[in-house]
mmCIF file with all atom_site columns, C-alpha atoms in Angstrom:
data_model
loop_
_atom_site.group_PDB
_atom_site.id
_atom_site.type_symbol
_atom_site.label_atom_id
_atom_site.label_alt_id
_atom_site.label_comp_id
_atom_site.label_asym_id
_atom_site.label_entity_id
_atom_site.label_seq_id
_atom_site.pdbx_PDB_ins_code
_atom_site.Cartn_x
_atom_site.Cartn_y
_atom_site.Cartn_z
_atom_site.occupancy
_atom_site.B_iso_or_equiv
_atom_site.pdbx_formal_charge
_atom_site.auth_seq_id
_atom_site.auth_comp_id
_atom_site.auth_asym_id
_atom_site.auth_atom_id
_atom_site.pdbx_PDB_model_num
ATOM 1   C CA . UNK A 1 1   ? -104.964 -28.532 -18.237 1.00 54.00 ? 1465 UNK A CA 1
ATOM 2   C CA . UNK A 1 2   ? -101.980 -27.987 -15.630 1.00 55.00 ? 1466 UNK A CA 1
ATOM 3   C CA . UNK A 1 3   ? -100.277 -31.348 -17.026 1.00 53.00 ? 1467 UNK A CA 1
ATOM 4   C CA . UNK A 1 4   ? -100.221 -29.869 -20.338 1.00 57.00 ? 1468 UNK A CA 1
ATOM 5   C CA . UNK A 1 5   ? -98.151  -26.433 -19.381 1.00 60.00 ? 1469 UNK A CA 1
ATOM 6   C CA . UNK A 1 6   ? -95.854  -28.783 -16.740 1.00 62.00 ? 1470 UNK A CA 1
ATOM 7   C CA . UNK A 1 7   ? -95.522  -30.629 -20.146 1.00 70.00 ? 1471 UNK A CA 1
ATOM 8   C CA . UNK A 1 8   ? -94.521  -27.358 -22.114 1.00 75.00 ? 1472 UNK A CA 1
ATOM 9   C CA . UNK A 1 9   ? -92.487  -26.191 -19.246 1.00 84.00 ? 1473 UNK A CA 1
ATOM 10  C CA . UNK A 1 10  ? -90.203  -28.990 -18.916 1.00 87.00 ? 1474 UNK A CA 1
ATOM 11  C CA . UNK A 1 11  ? -89.596  -29.104 -22.776 1.00 87.00 ? 1475 UNK A CA 1
ATOM 12  C CA . UNK A 1 12  ? -88.896  -25.424 -22.943 1.00 87.00 ? 1476 UNK A CA 1
ATOM 13  C CA . UNK A 1 13  ? -86.261  -26.578 -19.796 1.00 90.00 ? 1477 UNK A CA 1
ATOM 14  C CA . UNK A 1 14  ? -84.806  -29.162 -21.887 1.00 89.00 ? 1478 UNK A CA 1
ATOM 15  C CA . UNK A 1 15  ? -84.588  -27.216 -25.081 1.00 89.00 ? 1479 UNK A CA 1
ATOM 16  C CA . UNK A 1 16  ? -83.112  -24.595 -22.930 1.00 89.00 ? 1480 UNK A CA 1
ATOM 17  C CA . UNK A 1 17  ? -80.195  -26.887 -21.612 1.00 92.00 ? 1481 UNK A CA 1
ATOM 18  C CA . UNK A 1 18  ? -79.705  -28.224 -24.963 1.00 91.00 ? 1482 UNK A CA 1
ATOM 19  C CA . UNK A 1 19  ? -79.467  -24.666 -26.701 1.00 90.00 ? 1483 UNK A CA 1
ATOM 20  C CA . UNK A 1 20  ? -76.723  -24.109 -23.399 1.00 91.00 ? 1484 UNK A CA 1
ATOM 21  C CA . UNK A 1 21  ? -75.090  -27.574 -23.370 1.00 92.00 ? 1485 UNK A CA 1
ATOM 22  C CA . UNK A 1 22  ? -74.367  -26.881 -27.369 1.00 92.00 ? 1486 UNK A CA 1
ATOM 23  C CA . UNK A 1 23  ? -73.123  -23.233 -27.335 1.00 92.00 ? 1487 UNK A CA 1
ATOM 24  C CA . UNK A 1 24  ? -70.567  -24.127 -24.424 1.00 93.00 ? 1488 UNK A CA 1
ATOM 25  C CA . UNK A 1 25  ? -69.322  -27.064 -26.506 1.00 93.00 ? 1489 UNK A CA 1
ATOM 26  C CA . UNK A 1 26  ? -69.256  -25.288 -29.528 1.00 93.00 ? 1490 UNK A CA 1
ATOM 27  C CA . UNK A 1 27  ? -67.543  -22.586 -27.455 1.00 92.00 ? 1491 UNK A CA 1
ATOM 28  C CA . UNK A 1 28  ? -64.876  -25.201 -26.789 1.00 91.00 ? 1492 UNK A CA 1
ATOM 29  C CA . UNK A 1 29  ? -64.543  -26.505 -29.904 1.00 91.00 ? 1493 UNK A CA 1
ATOM 30  C CA . UNK A 1 30  ? -63.142  -22.897 -30.880 1.00 90.00 ? 1494 UNK A CA 1
ATOM 31  C CA . UNK A 1 31  ? -60.918  -23.233 -28.340 1.00 90.00 ? 1495 UNK A CA 1
ATOM 32  C CA . UNK A 1 32  ? -59.283  -26.190 -28.878 1.00 87.00 ? 1496 UNK A CA 1
ATOM 33  C CA . UNK A 1 33  ? -59.061  -25.452 -32.777 1.00 87.00 ? 1497 UNK A CA 1
ATOM 34  C CA . UNK A 1 34  ? -57.484  -22.457 -31.828 1.00 89.00 ? 1498 UNK A CA 1
ATOM 35  C CA . UNK A 1 35  ? -55.004  -24.222 -29.793 1.00 87.00 ? 1499 UNK A CA 1
ATOM 36  C CA . UNK A 1 36  ? -54.645  -27.234 -31.942 1.00 83.00 ? 1500 UNK A CA 1
ATOM 37  C CA . UNK A 1 37  ? -51.003  -29.084 -31.045 1.00 82.00 ? 1501 UNK A CA 1
ATOM 38  C CA . UNK A 1 38  ? -50.986  -32.387 -32.034 1.00 81.00 ? 1502 UNK A CA 1
ATOM 39  C CA . UNK A 1 39  ? -52.776  -35.454 -32.161 1.00 79.00 ? 1503 UNK A CA 1
ATOM 40  C CA . UNK A 1 40  ? -53.630  -35.003 -28.353 1.00 81.00 ? 1504 UNK A CA 1
ATOM 41  C CA . UNK A 1 41  ? -55.616  -32.038 -29.551 1.00 83.00 ? 1505 UNK A CA 1
ATOM 42  C CA . UNK A 1 42  ? -57.056  -34.201 -32.323 1.00 89.00 ? 1506 UNK A CA 1
ATOM 43  C CA . UNK A 1 43  ? -58.443  -36.497 -29.913 1.00 89.00 ? 1507 UNK A CA 1
ATOM 44  C CA . UNK A 1 44  ? -60.390  -33.723 -28.143 1.00 89.00 ? 1508 UNK A CA 1
ATOM 45  C CA . UNK A 1 45  ? -61.659  -32.104 -30.884 1.00 89.00 ? 1509 UNK A CA 1
ATOM 46  C CA . UNK A 1 46  ? -62.987  -35.313 -32.383 1.00 92.00 ? 1510 UNK A CA 1
ATOM 47  C CA . UNK A 1 47  ? -64.484  -36.094 -28.907 1.00 92.00 ? 1511 UNK A CA 1
ATOM 48  C CA . UNK A 1 48  ? -66.177  -32.509 -28.245 1.00 92.00 ? 1512 UNK A CA 1
ATOM 49  C CA . UNK A 1 49  ? -67.308  -32.641 -32.371 1.00 93.00 ? 1513 UNK A CA 1
ATOM 50  C CA . UNK A 1 50  ? -69.055  -35.741 -31.526 1.00 95.00 ? 1514 UNK A CA 1
ATOM 51  C CA . UNK A 1 51  ? -70.600  -34.109 -28.454 1.00 93.00 ? 1515 UNK A CA 1
ATOM 52  C CA . UNK A 1 52  ? -71.706  -31.237 -30.751 1.00 93.00 ? 1516 UNK A CA 1
ATOM 53  C CA . UNK A 1 53  ? -73.299  -33.790 -33.551 1.00 95.00 ? 1517 UNK A CA 1
ATOM 54  C CA . UNK A 1 54  ? -75.241  -35.264 -30.568 1.00 94.00 ? 1518 UNK A CA 1
ATOM 55  C CA . UNK A 1 55  ? -76.259  -31.674 -29.461 1.00 92.00 ? 1519 UNK A CA 1
ATOM 56  C CA . UNK A 1 56  ? -77.364  -30.758 -32.797 1.00 94.00 ? 1520 UNK A CA 1
ATOM 57  C CA . UNK A 1 57  ? -79.374  -34.236 -33.486 1.00 95.00 ? 1521 UNK A CA 1
ATOM 58  C CA . UNK A 1 58  ? -81.060  -33.845 -29.800 1.00 93.00 ? 1522 UNK A CA 1
ATOM 59  C CA . UNK A 1 59  ? -81.983  -30.265 -30.760 1.00 91.00 ? 1523 UNK A CA 1
ATOM 60  C CA . UNK A 1 60  ? -83.645  -31.578 -34.206 1.00 92.00 ? 1524 UNK A CA 1
ATOM 61  C CA . UNK A 1 61  ? -85.512  -34.086 -32.415 1.00 91.00 ? 1525 UNK A CA 1
ATOM 62  C CA . UNK A 1 62  ? -87.332  -31.648 -29.784 1.00 89.00 ? 1526 UNK A CA 1
ATOM 63  C CA . UNK A 1 63  ? -88.443  -29.325 -32.901 1.00 87.00 ? 1527 UNK A CA 1
ATOM 64  C CA . UNK A 1 64  ? -91.716  -30.850 -33.695 1.00 86.00 ? 1528 UNK A CA 1
ATOM 65  C CA . UNK A 1 65  ? -92.444  -30.417 -29.939 1.00 87.00 ? 1529 UNK A CA 1
ATOM 66  C CA . UNK A 1 66  ? -92.263  -26.126 -30.596 1.00 86.00 ? 1530 UNK A CA 1
ATOM 67  C CA . UNK A 1 67  ? -94.297  -26.928 -33.879 1.00 83.00 ? 1531 UNK A CA 1
ATOM 68  C CA . UNK A 1 68  ? -97.073  -24.407 -32.565 1.00 84.00 ? 1532 UNK A CA 1
ATOM 69  C CA . UNK A 1 69  ? -94.502  -22.010 -31.075 1.00 85.00 ? 1533 UNK A CA 1
ATOM 70  C CA . UNK A 1 70  ? -94.348  -18.534 -33.300 1.00 87.00 ? 1534 UNK A CA 1
ATOM 71  C CA . UNK A 1 71  ? -91.158  -16.054 -32.587 1.00 85.00 ? 1535 UNK A CA 1
ATOM 72  C CA . UNK A 1 72  ? -91.809  -12.453 -34.064 1.00 88.00 ? 1536 UNK A CA 1
ATOM 73  C CA . UNK A 1 73  ? -89.184  -12.053 -36.451 1.00 89.00 ? 1537 UNK A CA 1
ATOM 74  C CA . UNK A 1 74  ? -87.977  -9.095  -34.578 1.00 91.00 ? 1538 UNK A CA 1
ATOM 75  C CA . UNK A 1 75  ? -87.407  -10.835 -31.877 1.00 89.00 ? 1539 UNK A CA 1
ATOM 76  C CA . UNK A 1 76  ? -84.812  -12.990 -34.069 1.00 90.00 ? 1540 UNK A CA 1
ATOM 77  C CA . UNK A 1 77  ? -83.298  -9.887  -35.275 1.00 91.00 ? 1541 UNK A CA 1
ATOM 78  C CA . UNK A 1 78  ? -82.840  -8.601  -31.629 1.00 89.00 ? 1542 UNK A CA 1
ATOM 79  C CA . UNK A 1 79  ? -80.657  -11.940 -31.361 1.00 89.00 ? 1543 UNK A CA 1
ATOM 80  C CA . UNK A 1 80  ? -78.713  -11.554 -34.553 1.00 91.00 ? 1544 UNK A CA 1
ATOM 81  C CA . UNK A 1 81  ? -77.814  -7.849  -33.285 1.00 92.00 ? 1545 UNK A CA 1
ATOM 82  C CA . UNK A 1 82  ? -76.841  -9.429  -30.057 1.00 90.00 ? 1546 UNK A CA 1
ATOM 83  C CA . UNK A 1 83  ? -79.267  -8.184  -28.176 1.00 90.00 ? 1547 UNK A CA 1
ATOM 84  C CA . UNK A 1 84  ? -81.397  -9.567  -25.152 1.00 90.00 ? 1548 UNK A CA 1
ATOM 85  C CA . UNK A 1 85  ? -84.587  -10.678 -27.163 1.00 86.00 ? 1549 UNK A CA 1
ATOM 86  C CA . UNK A 1 86  ? -86.686  -10.016 -23.537 1.00 86.00 ? 1550 UNK A CA 1
ATOM 87  C CA . UNK A 1 87  ? -85.899  -6.496  -24.476 1.00 90.00 ? 1551 UNK A CA 1
ATOM 88  C CA . UNK A 1 88  ? -88.343  -6.949  -27.394 1.00 91.00 ? 1552 UNK A CA 1
ATOM 89  C CA . UNK A 1 89  ? -90.888  -7.324  -24.821 1.00 90.00 ? 1553 UNK A CA 1
ATOM 90  C CA . UNK A 1 90  ? -89.844  -4.075  -23.082 1.00 92.00 ? 1554 UNK A CA 1
ATOM 91  C CA . UNK A 1 91  ? -89.745  -1.934  -26.257 1.00 91.00 ? 1555 UNK A CA 1
ATOM 92  C CA . UNK A 1 92  ? -93.278  -3.254  -27.726 1.00 91.00 ? 1556 UNK A CA 1
ATOM 93  C CA . UNK A 1 93  ? -94.408  -2.162  -24.265 1.00 93.00 ? 1557 UNK A CA 1
ATOM 94  C CA . UNK A 1 94  ? -92.577  1.450   -24.531 1.00 94.00 ? 1558 UNK A CA 1
ATOM 95  C CA . UNK A 1 95  ? -93.889  1.786   -28.580 1.00 93.00 ? 1559 UNK A CA 1
ATOM 96  C CA . UNK A 1 96  ? -97.699  1.079   -27.415 1.00 94.00 ? 1560 UNK A CA 1
ATOM 97  C CA . UNK A 1 97  ? -97.149  3.230   -24.035 1.00 95.00 ? 1561 UNK A CA 1
ATOM 98  C CA . UNK A 1 98  ? -95.872  6.125   -26.323 1.00 95.00 ? 1562 UNK A CA 1
ATOM 99  C CA . UNK A 1 99  ? -98.384  5.899   -28.977 1.00 95.00 ? 1563 UNK A CA 1
ATOM 100 C CA . UNK A 1 100 ? -101.288 5.670   -26.282 1.00 94.00 ? 1564 UNK A CA 1
ATOM 101 C CA . UNK A 1 101 ? -100.085 9.098   -25.251 1.00 94.00 ? 1565 UNK A CA 1
ATOM 102 C CA . UNK A 1 102 ? -99.887  10.276  -28.548 1.00 93.00 ? 1566 UNK A CA 1
ATOM 103 C CA . UNK A 1 103 ? -103.646 9.561   -29.302 1.00 93.00 ? 1567 UNK A CA 1
ATOM 104 C CA . UNK A 1 104 ? -105.006 10.497  -26.026 1.00 93.00 ? 1568 UNK A CA 1
ATOM 105 C CA . UNK A 1 105 ? -103.043 14.297  -26.980 1.00 93.00 ? 1569 UNK A CA 1
ATOM 106 C CA . UNK A 1 106 ? -104.860 14.069  -29.908 1.00 91.00 ? 1570 UNK A CA 1
ATOM 107 C CA . UNK A 1 107 ? -108.616 13.463  -28.522 1.00 91.00 ? 1571 UNK A CA 1
ATOM 108 C CA . UNK A 1 108 ? -107.521 16.279  -26.278 1.00 91.00 ? 1572 UNK A CA 1
ATOM 109 C CA . UNK A 1 109 ? -107.014 18.395  -29.260 1.00 90.00 ? 1573 UNK A CA 1
ATOM 110 C CA . UNK A 1 110 ? -110.265 17.596  -31.081 1.00 88.00 ? 1574 UNK A CA 1
ATOM 111 C CA . UNK A 1 111 ? -112.555 18.152  -27.513 1.00 82.00 ? 1575 UNK A CA 1
#
């Protein structure tokens, strides 16, 4: 129903916010670690690492909300190649359209 869809939409939004926050924290940890100078840097680094751990725990806690979600392996490959996973849909559509065109040509040739 509508409430279930809203609940899932809300969970996706929260997941995206968690992933974005975690990504930003990891970037900041990298910056602080690469510019490490003294004990003040250590304090900042420790705080950021704690924040990163909290983000990972939040992500782990949310995993059960998505147990029924299946992501095609190819989408993960796109992400691994630093490609926008939304391009997967476009590429699937393009392949299907091309295959349809090939089938139509064969049918025309057989007539």
